[in-house]
PDB file of C-alpha atoms in Angstrom:
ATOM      1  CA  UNK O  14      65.094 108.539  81.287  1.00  0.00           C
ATOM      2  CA  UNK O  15      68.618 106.960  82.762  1.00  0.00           C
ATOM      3  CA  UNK O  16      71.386 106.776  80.877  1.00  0.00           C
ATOM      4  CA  UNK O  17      71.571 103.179  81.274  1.00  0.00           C
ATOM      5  CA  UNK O  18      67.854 103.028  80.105  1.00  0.00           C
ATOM      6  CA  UNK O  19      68.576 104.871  76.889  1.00  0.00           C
ATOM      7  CA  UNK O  20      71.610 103.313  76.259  1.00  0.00           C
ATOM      8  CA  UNK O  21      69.744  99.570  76.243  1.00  0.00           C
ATOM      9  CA  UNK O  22      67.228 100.690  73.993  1.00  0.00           C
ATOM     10  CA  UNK O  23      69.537 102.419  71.429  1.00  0.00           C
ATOM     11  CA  UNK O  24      71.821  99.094  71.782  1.00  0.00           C
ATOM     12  CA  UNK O  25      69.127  96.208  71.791  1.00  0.00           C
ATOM     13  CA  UNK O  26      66.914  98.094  69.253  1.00  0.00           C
ATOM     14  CA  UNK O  27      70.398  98.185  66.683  1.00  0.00           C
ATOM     15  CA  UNK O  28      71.107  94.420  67.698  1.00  0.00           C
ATOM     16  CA  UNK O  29      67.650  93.161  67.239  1.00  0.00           C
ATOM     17  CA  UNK O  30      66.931  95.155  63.721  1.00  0.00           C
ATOM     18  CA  UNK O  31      70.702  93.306  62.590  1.00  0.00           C
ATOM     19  CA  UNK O  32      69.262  90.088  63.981  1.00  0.00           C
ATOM     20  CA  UNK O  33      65.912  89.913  61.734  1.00  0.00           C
ATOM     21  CA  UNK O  34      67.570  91.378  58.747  1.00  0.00           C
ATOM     22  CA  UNK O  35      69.775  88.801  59.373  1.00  0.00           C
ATOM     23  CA  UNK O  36      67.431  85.776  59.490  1.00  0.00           C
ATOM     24  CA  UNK O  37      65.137  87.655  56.537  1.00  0.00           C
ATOM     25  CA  UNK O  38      68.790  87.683  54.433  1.00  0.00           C
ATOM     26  CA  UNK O  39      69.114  83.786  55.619  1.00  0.00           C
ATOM     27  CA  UNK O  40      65.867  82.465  55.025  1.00  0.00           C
ATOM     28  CA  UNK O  41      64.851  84.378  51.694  1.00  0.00           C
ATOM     29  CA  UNK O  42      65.867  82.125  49.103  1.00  0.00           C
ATOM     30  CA  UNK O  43      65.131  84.941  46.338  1.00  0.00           C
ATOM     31  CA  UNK O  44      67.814  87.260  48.332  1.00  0.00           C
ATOM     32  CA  UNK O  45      70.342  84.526  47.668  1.00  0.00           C
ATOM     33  CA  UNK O  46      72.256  86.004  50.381  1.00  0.00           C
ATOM     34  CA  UNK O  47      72.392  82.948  52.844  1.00  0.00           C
ATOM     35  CA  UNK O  48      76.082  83.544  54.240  1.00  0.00           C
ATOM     36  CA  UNK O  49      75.872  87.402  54.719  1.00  0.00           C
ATOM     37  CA  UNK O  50      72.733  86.880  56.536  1.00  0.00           C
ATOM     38  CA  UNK O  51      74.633  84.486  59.138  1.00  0.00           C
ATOM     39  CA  UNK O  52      76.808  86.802  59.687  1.00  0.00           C
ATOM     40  CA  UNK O  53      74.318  89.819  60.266  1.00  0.00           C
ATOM     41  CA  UNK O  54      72.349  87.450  62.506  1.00  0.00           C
ATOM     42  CA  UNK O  55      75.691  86.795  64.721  1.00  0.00           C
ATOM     43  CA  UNK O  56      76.340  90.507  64.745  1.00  0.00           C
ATOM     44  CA  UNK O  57      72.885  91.411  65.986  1.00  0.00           C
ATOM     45  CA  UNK O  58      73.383  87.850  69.119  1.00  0.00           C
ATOM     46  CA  UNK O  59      76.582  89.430  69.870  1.00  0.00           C
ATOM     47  CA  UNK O  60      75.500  92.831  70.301  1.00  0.00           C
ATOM     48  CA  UNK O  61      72.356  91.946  71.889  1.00  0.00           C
ATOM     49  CA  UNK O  62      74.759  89.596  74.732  1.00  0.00           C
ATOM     50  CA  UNK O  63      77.081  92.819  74.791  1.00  0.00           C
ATOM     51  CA  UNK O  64      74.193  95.453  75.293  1.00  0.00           C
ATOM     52  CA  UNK O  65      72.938  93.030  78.349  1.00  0.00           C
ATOM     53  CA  UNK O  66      75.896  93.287  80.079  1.00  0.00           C
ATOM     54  CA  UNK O  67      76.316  96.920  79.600  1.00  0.00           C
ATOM     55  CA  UNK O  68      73.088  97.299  80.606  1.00  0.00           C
ATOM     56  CA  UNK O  69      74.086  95.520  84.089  1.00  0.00           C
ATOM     57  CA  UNK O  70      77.330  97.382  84.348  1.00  0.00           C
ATOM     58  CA  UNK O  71      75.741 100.976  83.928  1.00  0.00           C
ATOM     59  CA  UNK O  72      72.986  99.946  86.349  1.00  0.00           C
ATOM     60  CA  UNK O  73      75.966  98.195  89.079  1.00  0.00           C
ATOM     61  CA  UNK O  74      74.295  94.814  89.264  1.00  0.00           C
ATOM     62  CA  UNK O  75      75.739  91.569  89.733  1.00  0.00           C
ATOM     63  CA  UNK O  76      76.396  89.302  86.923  1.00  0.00           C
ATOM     64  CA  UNK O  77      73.860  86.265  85.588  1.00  0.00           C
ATOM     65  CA  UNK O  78      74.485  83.242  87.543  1.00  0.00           C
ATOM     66  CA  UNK O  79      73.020  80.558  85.301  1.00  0.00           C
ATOM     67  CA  UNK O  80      70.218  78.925  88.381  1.00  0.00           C
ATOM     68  CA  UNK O  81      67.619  75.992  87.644  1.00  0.00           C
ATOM     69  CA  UNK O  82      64.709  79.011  87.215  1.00  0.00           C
ATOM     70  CA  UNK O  83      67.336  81.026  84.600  1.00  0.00           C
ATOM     71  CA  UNK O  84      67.453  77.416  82.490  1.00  0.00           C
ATOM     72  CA  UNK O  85      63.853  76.482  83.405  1.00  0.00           C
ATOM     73  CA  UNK O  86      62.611  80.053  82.612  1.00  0.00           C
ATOM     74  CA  UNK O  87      64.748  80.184  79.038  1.00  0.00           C
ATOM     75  CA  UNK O  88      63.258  76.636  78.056  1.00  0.00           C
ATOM     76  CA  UNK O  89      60.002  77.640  79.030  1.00  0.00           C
ATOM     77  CA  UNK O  90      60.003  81.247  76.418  1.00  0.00           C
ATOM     78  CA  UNK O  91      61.725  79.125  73.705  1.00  0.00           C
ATOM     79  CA  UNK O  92      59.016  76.388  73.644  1.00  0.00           C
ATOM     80  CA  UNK O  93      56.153  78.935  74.248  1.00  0.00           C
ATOM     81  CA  UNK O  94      57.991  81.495  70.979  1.00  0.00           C
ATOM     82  CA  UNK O  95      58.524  78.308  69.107  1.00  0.00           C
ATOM     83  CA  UNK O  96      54.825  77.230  69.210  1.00  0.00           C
ATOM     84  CA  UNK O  97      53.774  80.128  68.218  1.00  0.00           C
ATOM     85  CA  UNK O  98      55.415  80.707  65.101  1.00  0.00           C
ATOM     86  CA  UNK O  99      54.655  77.330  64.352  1.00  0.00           C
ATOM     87  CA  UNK O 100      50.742  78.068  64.997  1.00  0.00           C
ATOM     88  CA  UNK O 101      51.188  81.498  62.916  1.00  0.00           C
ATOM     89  CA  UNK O 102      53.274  78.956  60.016  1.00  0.00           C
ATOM     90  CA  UNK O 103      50.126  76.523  60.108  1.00  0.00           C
ATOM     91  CA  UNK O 104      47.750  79.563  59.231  1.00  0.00           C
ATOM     92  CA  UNK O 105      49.434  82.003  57.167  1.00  0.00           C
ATOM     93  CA  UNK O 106      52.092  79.337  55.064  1.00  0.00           C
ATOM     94  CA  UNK O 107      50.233  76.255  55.087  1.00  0.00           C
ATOM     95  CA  UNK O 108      46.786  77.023  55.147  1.00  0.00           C
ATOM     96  CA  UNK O 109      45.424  75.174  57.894  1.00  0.00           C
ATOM     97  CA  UNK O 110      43.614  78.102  59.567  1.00  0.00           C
ATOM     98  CA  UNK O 111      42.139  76.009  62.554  1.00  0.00           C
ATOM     99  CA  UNK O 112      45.297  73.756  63.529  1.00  0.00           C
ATOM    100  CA  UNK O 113      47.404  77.219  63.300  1.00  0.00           C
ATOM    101  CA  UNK O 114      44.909  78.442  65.726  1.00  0.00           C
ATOM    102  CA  UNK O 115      45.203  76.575  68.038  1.00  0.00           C
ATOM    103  CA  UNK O 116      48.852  76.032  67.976  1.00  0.00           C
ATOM    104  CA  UNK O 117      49.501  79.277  68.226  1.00  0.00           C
ATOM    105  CA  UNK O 118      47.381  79.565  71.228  1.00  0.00           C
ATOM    106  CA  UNK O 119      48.718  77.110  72.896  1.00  0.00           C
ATOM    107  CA  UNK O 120      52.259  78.865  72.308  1.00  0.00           C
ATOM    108  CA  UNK O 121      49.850  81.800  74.129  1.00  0.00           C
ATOM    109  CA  UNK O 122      49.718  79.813  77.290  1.00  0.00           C
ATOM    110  CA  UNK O 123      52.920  78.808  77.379  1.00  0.00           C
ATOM    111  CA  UNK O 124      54.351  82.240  77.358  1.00  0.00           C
ATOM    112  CA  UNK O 125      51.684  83.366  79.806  1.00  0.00           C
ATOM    113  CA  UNK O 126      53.578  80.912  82.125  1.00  0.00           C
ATOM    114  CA  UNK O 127      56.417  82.520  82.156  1.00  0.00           C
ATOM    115  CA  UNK O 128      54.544  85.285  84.723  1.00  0.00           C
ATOM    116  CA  UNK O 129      54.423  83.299  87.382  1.00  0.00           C
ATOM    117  CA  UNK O 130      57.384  80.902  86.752  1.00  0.00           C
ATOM    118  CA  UNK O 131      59.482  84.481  86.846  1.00  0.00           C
ATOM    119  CA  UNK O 132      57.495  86.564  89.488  1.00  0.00           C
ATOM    120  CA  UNK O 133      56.158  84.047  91.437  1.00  0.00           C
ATOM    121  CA  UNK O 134      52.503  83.739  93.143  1.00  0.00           C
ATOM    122  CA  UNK O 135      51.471  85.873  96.035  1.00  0.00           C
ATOM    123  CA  UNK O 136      48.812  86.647  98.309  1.00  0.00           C
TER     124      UNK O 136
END
């Protein structure tokens, strides 16, 4: 394994486990710990943004130029992750087993469009 390689996965695997505990702390009324959990979840964004371009130093690559496919590519795994945890929401928190379903397999496709929106389709 490169050091670049390990050095993402200690970094983004920190950032991301401060990012949920963050959101749990947020959205866990019982925890009453609302503001602390903001502040966990901008910790773990931060170091997630930070680890990406360490990442892209260590491995000498150019920086992100923000293109039409970077913005059309984001929107796309936003409204694909969104759907989804609204379909999962419908069945597990609201009860509504068959409407979940299928909302969350629609958020499915959507991600599954992100293959060829990202590598493209070939021969």
């Amino acid at each position: 394994m490169k050091k670049s390689s390990f050095a993402a996965m200690v970094l983004g695997t920190v950032s991301m486990v401060l990012f949920a505990l963050g959101m749990c702390m947020a959205l866990i009324p019982e925890w009453g710990t609302f503001k602390p959990g903001i502040v966990f979840g901008c910790v773990g964004l931060a170091l997630g943004l930070i680890t990406l371009i360490v990442w892209r130093k260590m491995e000498h690559k150019a920086p992100i130029r923000i293109s039409g496919k970077l913005v059309l590519t984001v929107v796309i795994g936003v409204v694909g992750a969104l759907a989804l945890g609204v379909g999962m929401c419908f069945s597990m928190v609201w009860g509504k087993m068959v409407m979940g379903i299928a909302i969350g397999l629609v958020g499915i496709v959507i991600l599954l469009c992100l293959i060829p929106v990202t590598k493209g389709i070939k021969d």
